[in-house]
mmCIF file of C-alpha atoms in Angstrom:
data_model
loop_
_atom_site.group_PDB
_atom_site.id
_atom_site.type_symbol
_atom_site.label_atom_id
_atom_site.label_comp_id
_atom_site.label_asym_id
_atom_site.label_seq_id
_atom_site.Cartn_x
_atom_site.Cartn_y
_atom_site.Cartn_z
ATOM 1 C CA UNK E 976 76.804 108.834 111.416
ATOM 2 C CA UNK E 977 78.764 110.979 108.922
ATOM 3 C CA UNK E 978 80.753 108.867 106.558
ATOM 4 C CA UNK E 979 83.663 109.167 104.144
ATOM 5 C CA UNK E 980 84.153 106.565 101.335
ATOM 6 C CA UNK E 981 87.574 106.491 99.038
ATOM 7 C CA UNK E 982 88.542 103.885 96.430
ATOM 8 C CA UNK E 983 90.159 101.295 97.669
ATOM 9 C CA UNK E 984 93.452 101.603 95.599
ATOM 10 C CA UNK E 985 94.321 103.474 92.365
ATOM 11 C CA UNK E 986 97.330 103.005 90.174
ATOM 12 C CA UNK E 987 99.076 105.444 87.678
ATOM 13 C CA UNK E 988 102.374 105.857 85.623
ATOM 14 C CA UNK E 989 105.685 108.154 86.703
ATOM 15 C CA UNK E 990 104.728 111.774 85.141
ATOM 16 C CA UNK E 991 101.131 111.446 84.933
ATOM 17 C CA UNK E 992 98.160 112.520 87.184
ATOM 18 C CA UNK E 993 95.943 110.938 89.327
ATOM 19 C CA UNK E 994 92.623 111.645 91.397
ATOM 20 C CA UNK E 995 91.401 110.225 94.325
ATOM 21 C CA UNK E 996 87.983 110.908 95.427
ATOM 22 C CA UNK E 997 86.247 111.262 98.832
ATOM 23 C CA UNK E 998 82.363 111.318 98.802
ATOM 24 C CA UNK E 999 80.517 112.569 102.249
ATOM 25 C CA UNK E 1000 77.378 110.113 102.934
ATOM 26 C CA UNK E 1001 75.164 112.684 103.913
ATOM 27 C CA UNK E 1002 74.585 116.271 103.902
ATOM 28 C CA UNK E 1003 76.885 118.500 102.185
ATOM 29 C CA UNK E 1004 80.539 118.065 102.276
ATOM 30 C CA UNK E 1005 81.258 121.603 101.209
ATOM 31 C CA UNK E 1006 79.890 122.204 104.987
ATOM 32 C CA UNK E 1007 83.005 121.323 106.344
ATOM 33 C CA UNK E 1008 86.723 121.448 105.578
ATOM 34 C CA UNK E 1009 88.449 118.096 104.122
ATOM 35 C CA UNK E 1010 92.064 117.116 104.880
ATOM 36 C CA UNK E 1011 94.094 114.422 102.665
ATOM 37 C CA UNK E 1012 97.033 112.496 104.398
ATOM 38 C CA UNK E 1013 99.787 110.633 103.133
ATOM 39 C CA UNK E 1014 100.404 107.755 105.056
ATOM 40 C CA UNK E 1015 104.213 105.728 104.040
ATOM 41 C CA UNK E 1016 104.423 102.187 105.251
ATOM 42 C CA UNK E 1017 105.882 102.037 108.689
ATOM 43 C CA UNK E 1018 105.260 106.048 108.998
ATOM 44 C CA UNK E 1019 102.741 108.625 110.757
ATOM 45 C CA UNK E 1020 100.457 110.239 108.417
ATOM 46 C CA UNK E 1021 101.763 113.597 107.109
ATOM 47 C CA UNK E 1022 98.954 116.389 106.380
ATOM 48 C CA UNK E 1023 99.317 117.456 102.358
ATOM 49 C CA UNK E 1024 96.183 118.961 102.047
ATOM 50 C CA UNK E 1025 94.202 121.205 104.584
ATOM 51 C CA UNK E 1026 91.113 122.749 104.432
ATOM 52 C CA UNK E 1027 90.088 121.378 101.182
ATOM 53 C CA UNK E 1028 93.227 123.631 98.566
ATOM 54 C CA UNK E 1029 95.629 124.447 101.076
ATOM 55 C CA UNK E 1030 99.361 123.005 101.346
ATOM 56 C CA UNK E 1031 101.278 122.868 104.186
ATOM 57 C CA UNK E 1032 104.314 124.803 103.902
ATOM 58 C CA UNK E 1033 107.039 122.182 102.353
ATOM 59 C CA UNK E 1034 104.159 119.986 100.152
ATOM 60 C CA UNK E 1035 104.882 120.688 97.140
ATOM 61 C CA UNK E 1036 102.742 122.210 94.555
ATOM 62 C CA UNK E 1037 101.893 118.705 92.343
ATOM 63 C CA UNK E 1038 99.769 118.263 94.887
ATOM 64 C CA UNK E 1039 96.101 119.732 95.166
ATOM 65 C CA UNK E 1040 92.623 119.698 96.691
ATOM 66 C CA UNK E 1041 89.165 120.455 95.007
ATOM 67 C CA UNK E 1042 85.567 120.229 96.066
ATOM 68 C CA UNK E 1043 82.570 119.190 94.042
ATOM 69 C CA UNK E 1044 79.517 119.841 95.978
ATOM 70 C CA UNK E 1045 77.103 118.422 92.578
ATOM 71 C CA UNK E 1046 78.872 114.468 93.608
ATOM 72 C CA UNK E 1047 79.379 115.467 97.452
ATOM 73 C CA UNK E 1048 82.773 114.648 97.038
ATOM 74 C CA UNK E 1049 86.345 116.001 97.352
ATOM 75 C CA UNK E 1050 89.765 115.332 95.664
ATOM 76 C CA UNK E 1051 93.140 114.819 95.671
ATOM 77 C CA UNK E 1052 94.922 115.339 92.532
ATOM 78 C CA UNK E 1053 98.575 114.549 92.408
ATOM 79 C CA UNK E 1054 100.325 116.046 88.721
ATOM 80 C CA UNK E 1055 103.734 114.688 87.633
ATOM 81 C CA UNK E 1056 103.848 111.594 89.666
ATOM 82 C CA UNK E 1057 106.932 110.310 91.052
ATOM 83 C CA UNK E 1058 107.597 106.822 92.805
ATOM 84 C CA UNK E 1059 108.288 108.713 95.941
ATOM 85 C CA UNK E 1060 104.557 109.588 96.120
ATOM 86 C CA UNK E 1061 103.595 106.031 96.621
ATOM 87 C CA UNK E 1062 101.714 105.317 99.819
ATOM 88 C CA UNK E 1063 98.359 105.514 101.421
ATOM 89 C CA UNK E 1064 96.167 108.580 101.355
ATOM 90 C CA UNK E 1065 93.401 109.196 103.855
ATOM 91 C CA UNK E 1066 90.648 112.178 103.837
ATOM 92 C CA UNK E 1067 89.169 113.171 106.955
ATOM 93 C CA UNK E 1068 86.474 115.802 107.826
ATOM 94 C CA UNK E 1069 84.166 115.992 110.482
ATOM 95 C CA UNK E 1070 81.113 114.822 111.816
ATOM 96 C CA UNK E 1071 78.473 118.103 112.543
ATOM 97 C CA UNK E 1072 76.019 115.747 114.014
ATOM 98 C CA UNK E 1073 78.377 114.312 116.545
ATOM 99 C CA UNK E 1074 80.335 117.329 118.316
ATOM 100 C CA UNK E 1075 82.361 117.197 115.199
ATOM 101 C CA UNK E 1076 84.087 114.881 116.107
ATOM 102 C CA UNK E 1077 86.994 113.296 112.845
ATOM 103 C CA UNK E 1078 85.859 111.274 110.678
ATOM 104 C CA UNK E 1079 88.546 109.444 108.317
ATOM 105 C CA UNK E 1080 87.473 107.551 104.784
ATOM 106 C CA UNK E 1081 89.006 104.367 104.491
ATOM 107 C CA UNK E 1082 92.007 105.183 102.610
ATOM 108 C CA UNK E 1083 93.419 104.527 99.217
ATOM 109 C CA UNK E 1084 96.959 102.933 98.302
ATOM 110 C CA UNK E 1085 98.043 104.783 95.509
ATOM 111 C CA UNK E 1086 100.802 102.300 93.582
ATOM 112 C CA UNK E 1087 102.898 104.453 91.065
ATOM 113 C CA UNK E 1088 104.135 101.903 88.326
ATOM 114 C CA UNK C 1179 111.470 121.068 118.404
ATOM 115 C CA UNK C 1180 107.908 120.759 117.720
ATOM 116 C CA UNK C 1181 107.075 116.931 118.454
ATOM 117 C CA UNK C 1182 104.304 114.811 120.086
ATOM 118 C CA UNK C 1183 106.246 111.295 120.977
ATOM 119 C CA UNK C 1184 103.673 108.765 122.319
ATOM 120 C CA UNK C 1185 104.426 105.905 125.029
ATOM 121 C CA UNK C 1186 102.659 103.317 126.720
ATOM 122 C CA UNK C 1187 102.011 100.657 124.968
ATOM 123 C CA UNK C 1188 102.938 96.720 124.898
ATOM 124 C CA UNK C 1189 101.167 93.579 124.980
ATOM 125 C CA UNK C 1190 97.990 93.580 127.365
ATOM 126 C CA UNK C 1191 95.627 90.435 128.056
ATOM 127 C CA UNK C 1192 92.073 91.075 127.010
ATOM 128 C CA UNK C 1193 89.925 92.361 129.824
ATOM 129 C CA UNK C 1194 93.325 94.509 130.483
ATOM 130 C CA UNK C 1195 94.021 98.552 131.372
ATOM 131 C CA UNK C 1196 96.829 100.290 129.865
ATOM 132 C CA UNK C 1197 97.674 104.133 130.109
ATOM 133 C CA UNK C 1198 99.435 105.783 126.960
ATOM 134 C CA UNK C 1199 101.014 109.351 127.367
ATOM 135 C CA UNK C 1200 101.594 111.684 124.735
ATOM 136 C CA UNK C 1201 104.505 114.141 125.541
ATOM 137 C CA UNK C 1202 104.239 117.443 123.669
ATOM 138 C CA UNK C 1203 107.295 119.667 123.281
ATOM 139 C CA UNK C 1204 108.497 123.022 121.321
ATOM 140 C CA UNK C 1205 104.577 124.231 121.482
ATOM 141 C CA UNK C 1206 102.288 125.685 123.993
ATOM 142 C CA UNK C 1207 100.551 122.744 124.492
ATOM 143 C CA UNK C 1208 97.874 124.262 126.939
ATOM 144 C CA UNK C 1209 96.504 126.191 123.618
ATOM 145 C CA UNK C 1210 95.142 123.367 121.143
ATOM 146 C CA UNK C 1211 92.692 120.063 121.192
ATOM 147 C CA UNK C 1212 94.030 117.105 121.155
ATOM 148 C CA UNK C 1213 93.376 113.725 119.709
ATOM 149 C CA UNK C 1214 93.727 110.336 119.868
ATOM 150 C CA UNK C 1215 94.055 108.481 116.707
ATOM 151 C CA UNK C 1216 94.580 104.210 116.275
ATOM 152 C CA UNK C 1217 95.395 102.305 113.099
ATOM 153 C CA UNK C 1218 94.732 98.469 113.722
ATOM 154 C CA UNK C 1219 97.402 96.347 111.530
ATOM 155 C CA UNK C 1220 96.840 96.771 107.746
ATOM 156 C CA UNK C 1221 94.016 98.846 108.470
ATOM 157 C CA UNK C 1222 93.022 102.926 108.175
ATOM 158 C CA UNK C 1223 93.135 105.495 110.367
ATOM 159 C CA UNK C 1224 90.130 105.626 112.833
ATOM 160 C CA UNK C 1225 89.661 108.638 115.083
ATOM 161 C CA UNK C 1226 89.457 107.538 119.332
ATOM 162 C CA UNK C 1227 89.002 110.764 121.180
ATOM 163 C CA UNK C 1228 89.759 114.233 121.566
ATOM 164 C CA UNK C 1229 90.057 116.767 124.473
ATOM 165 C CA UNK C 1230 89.407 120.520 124.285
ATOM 166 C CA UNK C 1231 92.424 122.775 125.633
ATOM 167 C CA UNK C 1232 91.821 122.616 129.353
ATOM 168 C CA UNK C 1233 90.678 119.182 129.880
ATOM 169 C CA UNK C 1234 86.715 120.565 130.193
ATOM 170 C CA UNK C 1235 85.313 119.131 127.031
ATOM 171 C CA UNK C 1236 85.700 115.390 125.480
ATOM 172 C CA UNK C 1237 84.319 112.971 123.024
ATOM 173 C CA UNK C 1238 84.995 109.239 122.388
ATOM 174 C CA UNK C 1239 84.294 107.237 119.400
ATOM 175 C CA UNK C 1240 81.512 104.967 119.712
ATOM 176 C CA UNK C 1241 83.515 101.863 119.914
ATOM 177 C CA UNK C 1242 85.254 103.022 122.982
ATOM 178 C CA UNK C 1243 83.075 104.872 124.886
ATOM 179 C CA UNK C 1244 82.474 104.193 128.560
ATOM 180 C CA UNK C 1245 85.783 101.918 128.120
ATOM 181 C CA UNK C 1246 88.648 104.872 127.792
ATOM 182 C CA UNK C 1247 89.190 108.125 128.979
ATOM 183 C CA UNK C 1248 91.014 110.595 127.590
ATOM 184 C CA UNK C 1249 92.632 113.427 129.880
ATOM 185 C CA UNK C 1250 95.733 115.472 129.925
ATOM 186 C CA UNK C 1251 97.914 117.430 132.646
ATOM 187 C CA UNK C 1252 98.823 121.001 131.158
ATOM 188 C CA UNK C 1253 101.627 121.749 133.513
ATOM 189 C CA UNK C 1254 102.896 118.369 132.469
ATOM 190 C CA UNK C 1255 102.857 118.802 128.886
ATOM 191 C CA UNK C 1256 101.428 115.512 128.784
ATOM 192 C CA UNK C 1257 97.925 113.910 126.872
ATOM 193 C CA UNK C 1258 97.051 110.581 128.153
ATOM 194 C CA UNK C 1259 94.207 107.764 127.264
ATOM 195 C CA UNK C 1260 93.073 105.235 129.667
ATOM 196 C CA UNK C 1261 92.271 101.704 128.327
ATOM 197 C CA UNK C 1262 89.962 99.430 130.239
ATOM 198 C CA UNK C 1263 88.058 96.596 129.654
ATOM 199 C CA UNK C 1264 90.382 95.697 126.279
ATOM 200 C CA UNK C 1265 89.553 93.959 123.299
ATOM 201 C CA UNK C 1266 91.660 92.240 120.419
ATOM 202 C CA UNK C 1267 89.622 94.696 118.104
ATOM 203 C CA UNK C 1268 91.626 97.632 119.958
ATOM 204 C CA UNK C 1269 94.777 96.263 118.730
ATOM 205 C CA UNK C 1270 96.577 98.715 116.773
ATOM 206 C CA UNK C 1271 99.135 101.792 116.611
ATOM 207 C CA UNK C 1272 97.852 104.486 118.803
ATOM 208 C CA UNK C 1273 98.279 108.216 117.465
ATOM 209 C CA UNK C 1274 98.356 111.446 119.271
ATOM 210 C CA UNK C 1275 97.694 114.233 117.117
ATOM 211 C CA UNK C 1276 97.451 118.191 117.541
ATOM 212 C CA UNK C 1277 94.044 119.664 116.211
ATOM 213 C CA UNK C 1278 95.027 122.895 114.321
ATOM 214 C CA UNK C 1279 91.606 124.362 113.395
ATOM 215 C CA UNK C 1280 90.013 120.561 112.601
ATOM 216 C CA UNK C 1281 92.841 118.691 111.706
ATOM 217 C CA UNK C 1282 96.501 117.455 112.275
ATOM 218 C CA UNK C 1283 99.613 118.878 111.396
ATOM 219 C CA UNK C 1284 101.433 117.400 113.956
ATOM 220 C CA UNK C 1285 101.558 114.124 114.326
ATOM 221 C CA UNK C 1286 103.471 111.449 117.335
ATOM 222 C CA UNK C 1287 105.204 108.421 115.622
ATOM 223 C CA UNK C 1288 102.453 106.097 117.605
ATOM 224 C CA UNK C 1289 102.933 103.415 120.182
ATOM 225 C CA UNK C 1290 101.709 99.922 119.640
ATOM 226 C CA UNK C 1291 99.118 98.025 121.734
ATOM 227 C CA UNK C 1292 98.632 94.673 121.271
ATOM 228 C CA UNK C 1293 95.513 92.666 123.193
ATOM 229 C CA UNK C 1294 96.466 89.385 122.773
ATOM 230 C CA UNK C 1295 96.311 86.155 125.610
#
């Protein structure tokens, strides 16, 4: 079955940018549209990213999506960090083998320090 | 206003059934997919099962297959997932979530099942 791994966690200063990264385990993940959550403690996920560069109306524009089909990966990039963006993040795709049905990776806590 | 809010859940013994319901409100409900999403404590999000807009068409994770069923009741307004034959392993925060093309915009708050003796 279709796959998505993410780093575990990733850590980066107020002001600065991170990237998280999402790699498919087989096949091509530029197939299929990837989604990044953000996931507060004690919250429901909230959708950031959709369809692999879009932003929900009300995400702000710090936040952004990418696809690299030569690592069969996607990203997240967050610019100009602020505390408040401290929480989980989740990618999630689908599964063409298996009615395409969701597949989520395995998240990534994302400490901003 | 647009909301999913999910009920249901509670402390079952393993071997156990439990029903959640998913309310939907502010949307035409009738017109999307719906899902079923659980997050086991300190864990990530895993997908359950989803339903096509009438009730026709499902699928079911591997790890509960043949054990739930998800259906839902259009004039109701209402998703639902039957849990038999439960496990500690399906402890966790249950999630309904609307499908908007392949993924969730709209998410429920959850509602916590424990499987505990």
């Amino acid at each position: 079955n279709f796959m998505l791994t993410q780093p575990h966690s990733v850590s980066e200063s107020p002001g600065k940018t991170v990237t998280i990264s999402c790699t498919g385990s087989s096949g091509s993940i530029a197939s299929n549209y990837v989604q990044w959550y953000q996931q507060r403690p004690g919250s429901a996920p909230t959708t950031v990213i959709y369809e692999d560069n879009q932003r929900p109306s009300g995400v702000p524009d710090r936040f952004s999506g990418s696809i690299d089909s030569s690592s069969n990966s996607a990203s997240l990039t967050i610019s100009g960090l602020k505390t408040e963006d401290e929480a989980d993040y989740y990618c999630q795709s689908y599964d063409s083998s298996n009615q395409g049905n969701w597949v989520f990776g395995g998240g990534t806590k994302l400490t901003v320090l | 206003e647009v909301q999913l809010v999910e009920s249901g859940g509670g402390l079952v013994q393993p071997g156990g059934s439990l029903r959640l319901s998913c309310a939907a409100s502010g949307f035409t409900f009738s017109s999307y997919w719906m899902h079923w999403v659980r997050q086991a404590p300190g864990k990530g999000l895993v997908w359950v099962s989803r339903i096509n807009s009438d009730g026709s068409s499902t699928s079911y994770a591997d790890s509960v297959k043949g054990r739930f069923t998800i259906s839902r009741d259009n004039a109701k307004n209402t998703l639902y997932l039957q849990m038999n034959s439960l496990r500690a392993e399906d402890t966790a925060v249950y999630y309904c979530a609307r499908d908007t093309g392949g993924f969730a915009v709209l998410w429920g708050r959850g509602t916590l099942v424990t499987v505990s003796s």
